[in-house]
Short mmCIF file of N, CA, C and O in Angstrom, two decimals:
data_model
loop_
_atom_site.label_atom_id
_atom_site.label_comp_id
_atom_site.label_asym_id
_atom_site.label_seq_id
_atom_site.Cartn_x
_atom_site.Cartn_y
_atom_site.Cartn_z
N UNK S 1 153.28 63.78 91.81
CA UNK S 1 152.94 62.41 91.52
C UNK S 1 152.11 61.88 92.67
O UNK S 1 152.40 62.16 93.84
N UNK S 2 151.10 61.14 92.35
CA UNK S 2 150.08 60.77 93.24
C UNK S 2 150.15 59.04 93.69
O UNK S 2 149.81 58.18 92.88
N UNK S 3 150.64 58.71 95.06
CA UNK S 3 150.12 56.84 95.06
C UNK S 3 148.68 56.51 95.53
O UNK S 3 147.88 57.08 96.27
N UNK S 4 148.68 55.33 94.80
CA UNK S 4 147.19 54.78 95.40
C UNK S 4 147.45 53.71 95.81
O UNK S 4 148.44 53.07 95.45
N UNK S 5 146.51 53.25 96.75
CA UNK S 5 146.04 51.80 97.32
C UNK S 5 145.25 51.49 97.03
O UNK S 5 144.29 52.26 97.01
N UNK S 6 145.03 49.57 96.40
CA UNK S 6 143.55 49.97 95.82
C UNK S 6 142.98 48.77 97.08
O UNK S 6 143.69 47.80 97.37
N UNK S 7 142.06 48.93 97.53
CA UNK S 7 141.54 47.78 98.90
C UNK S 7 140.22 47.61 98.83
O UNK S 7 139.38 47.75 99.72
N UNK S 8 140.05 47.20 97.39
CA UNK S 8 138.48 46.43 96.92
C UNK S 8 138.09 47.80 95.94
O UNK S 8 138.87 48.39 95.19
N UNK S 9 136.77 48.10 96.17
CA UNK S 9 136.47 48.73 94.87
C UNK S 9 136.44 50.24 94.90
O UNK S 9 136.14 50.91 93.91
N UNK S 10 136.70 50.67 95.88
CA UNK S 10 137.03 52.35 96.24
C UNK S 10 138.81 52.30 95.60
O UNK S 10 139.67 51.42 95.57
N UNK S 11 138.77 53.16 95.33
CA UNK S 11 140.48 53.97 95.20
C UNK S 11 140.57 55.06 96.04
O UNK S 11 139.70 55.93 96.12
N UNK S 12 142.05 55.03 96.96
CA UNK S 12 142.46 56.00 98.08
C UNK S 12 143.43 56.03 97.46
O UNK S 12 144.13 55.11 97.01
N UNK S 13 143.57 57.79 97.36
CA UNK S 13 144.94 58.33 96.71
C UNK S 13 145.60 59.35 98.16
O UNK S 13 145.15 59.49 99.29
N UNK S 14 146.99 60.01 97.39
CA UNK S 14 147.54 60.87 98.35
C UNK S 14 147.39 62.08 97.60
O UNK S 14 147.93 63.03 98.15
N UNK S 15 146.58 62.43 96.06
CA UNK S 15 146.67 63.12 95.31
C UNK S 15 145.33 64.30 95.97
O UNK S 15 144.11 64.29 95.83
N UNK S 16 146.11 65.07 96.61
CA UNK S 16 144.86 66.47 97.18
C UNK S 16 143.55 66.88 96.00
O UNK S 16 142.63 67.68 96.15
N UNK S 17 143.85 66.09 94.94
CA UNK S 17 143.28 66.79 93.65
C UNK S 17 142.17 65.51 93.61
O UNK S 17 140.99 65.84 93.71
N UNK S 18 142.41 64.43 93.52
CA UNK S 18 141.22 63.16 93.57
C UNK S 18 140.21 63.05 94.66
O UNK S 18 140.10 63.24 95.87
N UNK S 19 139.54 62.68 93.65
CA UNK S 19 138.14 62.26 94.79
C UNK S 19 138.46 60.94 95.97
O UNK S 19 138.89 59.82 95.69
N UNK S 20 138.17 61.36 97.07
CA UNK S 20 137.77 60.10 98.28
C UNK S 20 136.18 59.89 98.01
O UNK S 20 135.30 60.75 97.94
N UNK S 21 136.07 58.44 97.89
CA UNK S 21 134.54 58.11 97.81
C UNK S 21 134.37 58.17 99.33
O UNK S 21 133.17 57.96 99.49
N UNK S 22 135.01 58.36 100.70
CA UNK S 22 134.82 58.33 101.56
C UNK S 22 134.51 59.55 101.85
O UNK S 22 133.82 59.65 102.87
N UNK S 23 134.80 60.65 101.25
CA UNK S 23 134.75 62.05 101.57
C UNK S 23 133.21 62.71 100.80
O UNK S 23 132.55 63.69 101.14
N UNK S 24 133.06 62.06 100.03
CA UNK S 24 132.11 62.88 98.94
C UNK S 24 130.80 61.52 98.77
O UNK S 24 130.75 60.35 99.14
N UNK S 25 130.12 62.21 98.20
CA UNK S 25 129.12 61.31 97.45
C UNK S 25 129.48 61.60 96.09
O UNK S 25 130.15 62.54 95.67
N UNK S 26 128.74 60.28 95.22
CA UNK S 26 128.96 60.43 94.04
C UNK S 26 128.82 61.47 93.08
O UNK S 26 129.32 61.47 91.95
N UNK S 27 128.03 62.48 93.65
CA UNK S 27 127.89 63.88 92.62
C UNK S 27 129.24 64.59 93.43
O UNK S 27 129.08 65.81 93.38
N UNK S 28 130.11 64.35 93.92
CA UNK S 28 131.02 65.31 94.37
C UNK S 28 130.46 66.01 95.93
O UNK S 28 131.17 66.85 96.50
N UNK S 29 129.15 65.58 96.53
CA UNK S 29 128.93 66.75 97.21
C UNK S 29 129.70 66.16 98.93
O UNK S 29 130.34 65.12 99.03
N UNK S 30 129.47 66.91 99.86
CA UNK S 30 130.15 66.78 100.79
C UNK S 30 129.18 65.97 101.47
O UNK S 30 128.02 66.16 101.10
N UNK S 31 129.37 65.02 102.46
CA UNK S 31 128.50 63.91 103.05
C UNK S 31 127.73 64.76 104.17
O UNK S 31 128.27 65.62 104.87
N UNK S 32 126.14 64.31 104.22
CA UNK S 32 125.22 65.09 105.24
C UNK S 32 125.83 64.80 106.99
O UNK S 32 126.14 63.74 107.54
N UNK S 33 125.82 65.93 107.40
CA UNK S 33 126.94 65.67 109.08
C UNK S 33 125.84 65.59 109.75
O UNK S 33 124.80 65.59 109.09
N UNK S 34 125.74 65.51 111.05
CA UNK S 34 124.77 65.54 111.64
C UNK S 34 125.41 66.37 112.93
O UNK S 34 125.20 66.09 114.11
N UNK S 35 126.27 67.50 112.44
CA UNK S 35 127.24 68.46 113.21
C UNK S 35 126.10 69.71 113.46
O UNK S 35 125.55 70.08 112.42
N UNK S 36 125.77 70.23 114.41
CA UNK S 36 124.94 71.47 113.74
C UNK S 36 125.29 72.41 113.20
O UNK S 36 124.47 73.11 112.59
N UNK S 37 126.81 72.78 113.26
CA UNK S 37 127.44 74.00 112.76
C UNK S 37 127.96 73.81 111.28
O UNK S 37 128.20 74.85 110.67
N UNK S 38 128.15 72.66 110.66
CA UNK S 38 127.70 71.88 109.43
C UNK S 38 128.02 72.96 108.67
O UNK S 38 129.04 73.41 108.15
N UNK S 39 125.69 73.55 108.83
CA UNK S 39 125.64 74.16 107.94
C UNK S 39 126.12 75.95 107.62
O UNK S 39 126.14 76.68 106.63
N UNK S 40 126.49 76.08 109.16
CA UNK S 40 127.20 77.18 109.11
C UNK S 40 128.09 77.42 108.68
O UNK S 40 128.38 78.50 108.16
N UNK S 41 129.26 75.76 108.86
CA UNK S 41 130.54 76.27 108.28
C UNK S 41 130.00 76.30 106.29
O UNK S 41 130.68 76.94 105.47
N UNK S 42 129.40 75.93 106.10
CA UNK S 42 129.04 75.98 104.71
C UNK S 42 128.86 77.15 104.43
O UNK S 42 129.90 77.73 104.13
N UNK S 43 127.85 77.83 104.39
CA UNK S 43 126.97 78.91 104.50
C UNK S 43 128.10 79.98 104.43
O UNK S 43 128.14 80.69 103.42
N UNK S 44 129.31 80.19 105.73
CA UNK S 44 129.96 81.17 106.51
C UNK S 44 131.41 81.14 105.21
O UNK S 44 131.92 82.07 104.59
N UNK S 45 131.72 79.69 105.18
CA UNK S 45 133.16 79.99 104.74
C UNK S 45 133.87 79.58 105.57
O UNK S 45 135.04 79.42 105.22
N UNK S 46 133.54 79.29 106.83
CA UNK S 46 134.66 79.14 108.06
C UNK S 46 134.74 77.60 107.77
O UNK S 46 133.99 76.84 107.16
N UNK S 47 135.84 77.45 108.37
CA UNK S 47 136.73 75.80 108.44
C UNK S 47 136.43 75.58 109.98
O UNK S 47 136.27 74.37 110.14
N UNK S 48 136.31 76.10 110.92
CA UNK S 48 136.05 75.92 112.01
C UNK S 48 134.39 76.05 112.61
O UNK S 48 133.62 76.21 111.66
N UNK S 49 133.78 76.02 113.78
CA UNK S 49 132.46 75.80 113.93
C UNK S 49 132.84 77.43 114.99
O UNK S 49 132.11 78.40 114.81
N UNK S 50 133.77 77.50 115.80
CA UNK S 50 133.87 79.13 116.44
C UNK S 50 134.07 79.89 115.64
O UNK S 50 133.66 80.94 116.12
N UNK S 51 134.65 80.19 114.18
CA UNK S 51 134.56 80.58 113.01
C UNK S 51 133.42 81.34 112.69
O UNK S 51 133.21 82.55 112.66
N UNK S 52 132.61 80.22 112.43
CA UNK S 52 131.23 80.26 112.07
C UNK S 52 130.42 80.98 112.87
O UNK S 52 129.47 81.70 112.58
N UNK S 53 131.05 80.64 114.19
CA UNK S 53 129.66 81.43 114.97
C UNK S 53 130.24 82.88 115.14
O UNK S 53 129.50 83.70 115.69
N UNK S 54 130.96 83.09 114.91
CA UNK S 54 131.76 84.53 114.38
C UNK S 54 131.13 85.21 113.60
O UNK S 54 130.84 86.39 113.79
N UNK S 55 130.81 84.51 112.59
CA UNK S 55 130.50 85.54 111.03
C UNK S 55 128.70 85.05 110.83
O UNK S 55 127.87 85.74 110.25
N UNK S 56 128.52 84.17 111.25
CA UNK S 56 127.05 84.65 111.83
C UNK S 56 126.55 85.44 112.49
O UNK S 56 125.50 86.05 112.28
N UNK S 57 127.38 85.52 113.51
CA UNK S 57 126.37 86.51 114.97
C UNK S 57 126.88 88.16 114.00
O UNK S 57 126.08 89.10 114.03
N UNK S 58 128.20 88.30 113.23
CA UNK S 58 128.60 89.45 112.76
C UNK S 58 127.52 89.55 111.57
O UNK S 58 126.89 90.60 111.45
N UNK S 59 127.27 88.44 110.67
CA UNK S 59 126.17 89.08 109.33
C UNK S 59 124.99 89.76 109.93
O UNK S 59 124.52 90.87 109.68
N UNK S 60 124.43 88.42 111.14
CA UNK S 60 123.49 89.53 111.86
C UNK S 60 123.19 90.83 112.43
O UNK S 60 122.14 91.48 112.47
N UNK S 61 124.57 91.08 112.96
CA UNK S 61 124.59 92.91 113.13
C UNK S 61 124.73 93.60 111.64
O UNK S 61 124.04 94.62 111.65
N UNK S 62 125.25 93.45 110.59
CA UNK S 62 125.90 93.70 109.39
C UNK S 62 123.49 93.88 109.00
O UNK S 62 122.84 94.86 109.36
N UNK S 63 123.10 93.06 108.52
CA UNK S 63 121.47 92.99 108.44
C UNK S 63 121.05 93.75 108.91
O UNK S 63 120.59 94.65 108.20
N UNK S 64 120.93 93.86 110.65
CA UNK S 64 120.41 94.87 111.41
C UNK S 64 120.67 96.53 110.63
O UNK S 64 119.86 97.43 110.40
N UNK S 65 121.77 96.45 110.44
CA UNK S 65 122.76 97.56 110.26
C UNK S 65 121.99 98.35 109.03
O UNK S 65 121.61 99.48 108.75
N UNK S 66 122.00 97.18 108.55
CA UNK S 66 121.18 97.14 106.91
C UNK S 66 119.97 97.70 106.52
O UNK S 66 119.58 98.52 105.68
N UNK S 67 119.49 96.98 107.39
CA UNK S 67 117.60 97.83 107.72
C UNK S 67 117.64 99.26 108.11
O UNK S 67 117.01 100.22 107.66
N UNK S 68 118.67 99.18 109.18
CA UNK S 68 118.81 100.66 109.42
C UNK S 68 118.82 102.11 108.29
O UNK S 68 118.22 103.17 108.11
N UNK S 69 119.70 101.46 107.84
CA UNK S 69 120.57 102.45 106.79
C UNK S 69 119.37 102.52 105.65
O UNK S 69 119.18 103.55 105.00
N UNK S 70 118.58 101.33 105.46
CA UNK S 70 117.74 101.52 104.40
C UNK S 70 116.38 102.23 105.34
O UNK S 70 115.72 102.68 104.41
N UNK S 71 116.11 102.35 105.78
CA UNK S 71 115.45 103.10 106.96
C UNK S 71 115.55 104.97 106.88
O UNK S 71 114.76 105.89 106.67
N UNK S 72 117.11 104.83 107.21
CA UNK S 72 117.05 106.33 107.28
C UNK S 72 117.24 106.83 105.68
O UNK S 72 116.88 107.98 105.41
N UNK S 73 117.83 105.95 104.58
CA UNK S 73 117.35 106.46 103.19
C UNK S 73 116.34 107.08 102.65
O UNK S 73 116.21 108.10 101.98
N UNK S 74 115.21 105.82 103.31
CA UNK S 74 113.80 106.43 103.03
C UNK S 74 113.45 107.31 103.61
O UNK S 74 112.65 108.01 102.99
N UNK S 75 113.86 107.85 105.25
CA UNK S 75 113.41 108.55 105.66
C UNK S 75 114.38 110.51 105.00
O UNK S 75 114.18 111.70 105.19
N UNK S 76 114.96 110.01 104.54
CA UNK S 76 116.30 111.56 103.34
C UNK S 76 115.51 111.73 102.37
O UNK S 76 115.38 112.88 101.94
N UNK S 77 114.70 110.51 101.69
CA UNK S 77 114.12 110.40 100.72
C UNK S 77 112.68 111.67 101.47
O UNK S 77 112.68 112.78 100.92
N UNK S 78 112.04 111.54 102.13
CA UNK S 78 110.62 111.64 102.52
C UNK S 78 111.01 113.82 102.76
O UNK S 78 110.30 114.76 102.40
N UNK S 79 112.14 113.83 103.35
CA UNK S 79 112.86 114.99 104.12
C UNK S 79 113.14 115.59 102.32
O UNK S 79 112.17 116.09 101.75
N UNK S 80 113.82 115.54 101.93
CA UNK S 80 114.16 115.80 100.45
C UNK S 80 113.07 116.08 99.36
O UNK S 80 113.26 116.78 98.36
N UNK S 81 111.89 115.41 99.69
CA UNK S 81 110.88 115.73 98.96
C UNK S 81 109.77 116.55 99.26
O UNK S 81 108.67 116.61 98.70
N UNK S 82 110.37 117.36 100.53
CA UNK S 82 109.40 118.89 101.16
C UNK S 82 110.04 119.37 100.94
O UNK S 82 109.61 120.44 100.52
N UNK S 83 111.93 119.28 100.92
CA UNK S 83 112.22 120.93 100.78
C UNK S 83 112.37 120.71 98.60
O UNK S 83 112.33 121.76 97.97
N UNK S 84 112.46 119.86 98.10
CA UNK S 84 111.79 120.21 96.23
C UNK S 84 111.00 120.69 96.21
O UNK S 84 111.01 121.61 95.40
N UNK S 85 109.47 120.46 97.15
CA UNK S 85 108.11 120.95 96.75
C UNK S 85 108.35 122.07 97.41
O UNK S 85 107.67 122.99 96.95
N UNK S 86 109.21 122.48 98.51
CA UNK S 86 108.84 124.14 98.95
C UNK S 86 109.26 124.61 97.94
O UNK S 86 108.39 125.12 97.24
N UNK S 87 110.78 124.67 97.36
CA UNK S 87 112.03 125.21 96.71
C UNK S 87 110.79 125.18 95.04
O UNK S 87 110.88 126.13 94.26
N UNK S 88 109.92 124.20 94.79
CA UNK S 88 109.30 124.37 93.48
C UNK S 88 108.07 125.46 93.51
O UNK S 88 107.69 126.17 92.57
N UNK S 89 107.48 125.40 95.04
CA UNK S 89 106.25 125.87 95.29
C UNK S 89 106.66 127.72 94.85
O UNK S 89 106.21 128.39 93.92
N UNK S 90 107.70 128.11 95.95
CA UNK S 90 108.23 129.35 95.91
C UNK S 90 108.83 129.71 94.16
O UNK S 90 109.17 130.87 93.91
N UNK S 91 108.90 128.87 93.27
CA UNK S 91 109.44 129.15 92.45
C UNK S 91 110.79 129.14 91.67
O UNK S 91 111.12 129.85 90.72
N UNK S 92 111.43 128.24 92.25
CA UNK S 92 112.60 127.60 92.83
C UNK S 92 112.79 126.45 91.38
O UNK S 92 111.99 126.06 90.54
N UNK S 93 114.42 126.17 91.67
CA UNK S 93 114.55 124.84 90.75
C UNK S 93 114.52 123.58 91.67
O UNK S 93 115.17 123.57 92.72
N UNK S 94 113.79 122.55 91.29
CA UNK S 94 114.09 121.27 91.72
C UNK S 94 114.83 121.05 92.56
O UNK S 94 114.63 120.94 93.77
N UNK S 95 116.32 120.91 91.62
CA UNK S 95 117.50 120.70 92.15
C UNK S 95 118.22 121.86 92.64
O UNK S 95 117.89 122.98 92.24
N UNK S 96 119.45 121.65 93.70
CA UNK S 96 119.64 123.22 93.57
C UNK S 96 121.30 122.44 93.96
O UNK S 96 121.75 122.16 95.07
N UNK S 97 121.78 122.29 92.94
CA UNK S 97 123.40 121.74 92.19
C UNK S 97 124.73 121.74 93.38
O UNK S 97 125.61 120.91 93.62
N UNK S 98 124.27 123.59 94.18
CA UNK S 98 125.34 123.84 94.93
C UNK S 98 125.51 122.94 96.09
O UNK S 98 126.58 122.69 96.64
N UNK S 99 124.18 122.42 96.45
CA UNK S 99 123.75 122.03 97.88
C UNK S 99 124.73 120.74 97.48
O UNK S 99 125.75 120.39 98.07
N UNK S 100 123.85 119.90 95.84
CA UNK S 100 124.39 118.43 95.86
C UNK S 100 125.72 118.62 95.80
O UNK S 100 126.33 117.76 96.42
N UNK S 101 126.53 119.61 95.18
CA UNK S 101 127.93 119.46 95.69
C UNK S 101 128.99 119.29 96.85
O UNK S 101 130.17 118.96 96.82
N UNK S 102 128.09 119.64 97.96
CA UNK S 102 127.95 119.68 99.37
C UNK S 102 127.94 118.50 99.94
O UNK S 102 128.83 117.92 100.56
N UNK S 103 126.69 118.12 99.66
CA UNK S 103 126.60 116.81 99.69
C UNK S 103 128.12 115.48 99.21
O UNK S 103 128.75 114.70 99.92
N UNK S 104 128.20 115.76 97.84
CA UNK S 104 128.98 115.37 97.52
C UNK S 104 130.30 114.77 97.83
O UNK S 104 130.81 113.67 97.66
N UNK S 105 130.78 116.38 98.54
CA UNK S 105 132.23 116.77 98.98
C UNK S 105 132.00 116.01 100.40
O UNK S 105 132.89 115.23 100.74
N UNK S 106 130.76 116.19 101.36
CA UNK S 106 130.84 115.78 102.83
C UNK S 106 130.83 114.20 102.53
O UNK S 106 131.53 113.71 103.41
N UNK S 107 130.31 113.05 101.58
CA UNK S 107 130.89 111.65 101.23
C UNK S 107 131.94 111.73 101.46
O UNK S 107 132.48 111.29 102.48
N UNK S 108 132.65 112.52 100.23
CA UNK S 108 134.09 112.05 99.20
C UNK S 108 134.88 112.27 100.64
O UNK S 108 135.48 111.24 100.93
N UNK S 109 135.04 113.27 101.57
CA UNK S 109 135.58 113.64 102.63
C UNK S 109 135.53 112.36 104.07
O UNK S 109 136.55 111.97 104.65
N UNK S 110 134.55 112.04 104.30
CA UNK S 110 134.12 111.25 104.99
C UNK S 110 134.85 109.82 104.48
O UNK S 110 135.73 109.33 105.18
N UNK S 111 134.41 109.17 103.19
CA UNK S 111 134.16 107.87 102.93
C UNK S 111 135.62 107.53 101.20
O UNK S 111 135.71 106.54 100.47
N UNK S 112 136.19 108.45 101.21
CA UNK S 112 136.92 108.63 99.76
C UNK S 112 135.54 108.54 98.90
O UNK S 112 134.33 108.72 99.07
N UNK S 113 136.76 107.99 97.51
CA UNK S 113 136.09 108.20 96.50
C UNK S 113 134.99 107.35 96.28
O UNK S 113 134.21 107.68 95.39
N UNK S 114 134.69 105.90 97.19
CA UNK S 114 133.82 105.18 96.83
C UNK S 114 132.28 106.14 97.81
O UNK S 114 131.07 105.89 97.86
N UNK S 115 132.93 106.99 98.29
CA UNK S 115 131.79 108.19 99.25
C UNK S 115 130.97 108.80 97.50
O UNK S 115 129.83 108.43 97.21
N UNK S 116 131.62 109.50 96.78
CA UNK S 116 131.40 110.06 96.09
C UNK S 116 130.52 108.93 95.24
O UNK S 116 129.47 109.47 94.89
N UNK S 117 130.56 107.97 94.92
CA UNK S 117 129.61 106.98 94.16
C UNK S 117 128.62 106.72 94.72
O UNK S 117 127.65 106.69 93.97
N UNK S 118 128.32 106.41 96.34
CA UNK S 118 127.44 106.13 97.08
C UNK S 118 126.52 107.91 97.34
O UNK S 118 125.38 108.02 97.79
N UNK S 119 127.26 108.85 96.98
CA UNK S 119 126.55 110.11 97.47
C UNK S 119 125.88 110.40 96.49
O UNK S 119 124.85 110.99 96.80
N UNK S 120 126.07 110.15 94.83
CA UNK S 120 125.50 109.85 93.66
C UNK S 120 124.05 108.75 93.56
O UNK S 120 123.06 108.53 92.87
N UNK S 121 124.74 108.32 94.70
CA UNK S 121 123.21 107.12 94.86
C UNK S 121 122.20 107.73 95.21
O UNK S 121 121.18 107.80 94.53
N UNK S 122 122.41 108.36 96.55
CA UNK S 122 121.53 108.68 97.54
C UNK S 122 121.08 110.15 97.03
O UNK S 122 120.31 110.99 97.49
N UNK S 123 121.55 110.12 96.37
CA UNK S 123 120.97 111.92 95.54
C UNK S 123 120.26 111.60 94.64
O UNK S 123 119.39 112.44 94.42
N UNK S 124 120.22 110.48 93.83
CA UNK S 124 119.48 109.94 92.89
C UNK S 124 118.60 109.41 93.70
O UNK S 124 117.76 110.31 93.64
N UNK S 125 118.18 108.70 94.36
CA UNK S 125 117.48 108.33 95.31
C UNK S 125 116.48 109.14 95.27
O UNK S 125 115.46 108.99 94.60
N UNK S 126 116.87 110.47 96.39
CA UNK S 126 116.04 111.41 96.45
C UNK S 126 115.65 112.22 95.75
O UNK S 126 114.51 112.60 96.03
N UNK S 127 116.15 112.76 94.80
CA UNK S 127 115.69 113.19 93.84
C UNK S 127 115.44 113.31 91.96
O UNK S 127 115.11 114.16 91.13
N UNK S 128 115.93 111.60 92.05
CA UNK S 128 115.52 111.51 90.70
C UNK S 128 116.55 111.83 89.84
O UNK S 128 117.59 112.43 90.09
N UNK S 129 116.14 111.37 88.76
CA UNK S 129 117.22 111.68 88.08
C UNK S 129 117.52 112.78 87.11
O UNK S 129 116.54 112.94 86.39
N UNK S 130 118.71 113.79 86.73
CA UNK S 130 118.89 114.83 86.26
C UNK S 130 118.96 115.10 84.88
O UNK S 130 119.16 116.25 84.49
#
């Protein structure tokens, strides 16, 4: 059960569920701060502003990280597509099944089973699809 006070033309409740016209603007949104971490705590999720600068400075390594990894993809990708053209040149199949199982097993071993979905990626990646 919720009380109110009413003290002119706003309504202040104790009900966690009602709007404060003091808290919000009329579309519901949260009032512009002039905090700088504001928009971090928005952005982040954090309730706090040391929070925030937590999972910022961390997305930024997490990005970095990111480029990386898409980096050395392309570069498996580039490596993967000399030894198809030797393995086709010599007379060879494309694919050669035993290796991707290898592959496979060193994910699933490494990373579990979500290894084995991501090693499916990166094999498709490089060589297309079967």
């Amino acid at each position: 059960m919720s009380t109110s006070t009413h003290t002119g033309p706003q309504t202040h409740s104790t009900d966690p569920h009602s709007t404060d016209l003091h808290s919000t603007d009329l579309h519901g949104a949260e009032p512009h701060s002039t905090d700088p971490h504001s928009t971090d705590l928005h952005s982040t999720g954090a309730h706090t502003g040391e929070a925030a600068g937590v999972i910022t400075g961390a997305r930024e390594r997490i990005d970095s990280l990111d480029d990386r990894i898409i980096g050395l993809i392309q570069e498996r990708m580039a490596v993967s597509a000399v030894i198809q053209d030797a393995r086709m040149t010599s007379g060879g199949r494309r694919v050669n099944l035993s290796r991707e199982m290898e592959v496979l097993g060193h994910y699933s071993e490494a990373l579990g089973k979500p290894g084995t979905g991501l090693a499916m990626t990166v094999l498709e990646l490089c060589r297309g699809r079967i």
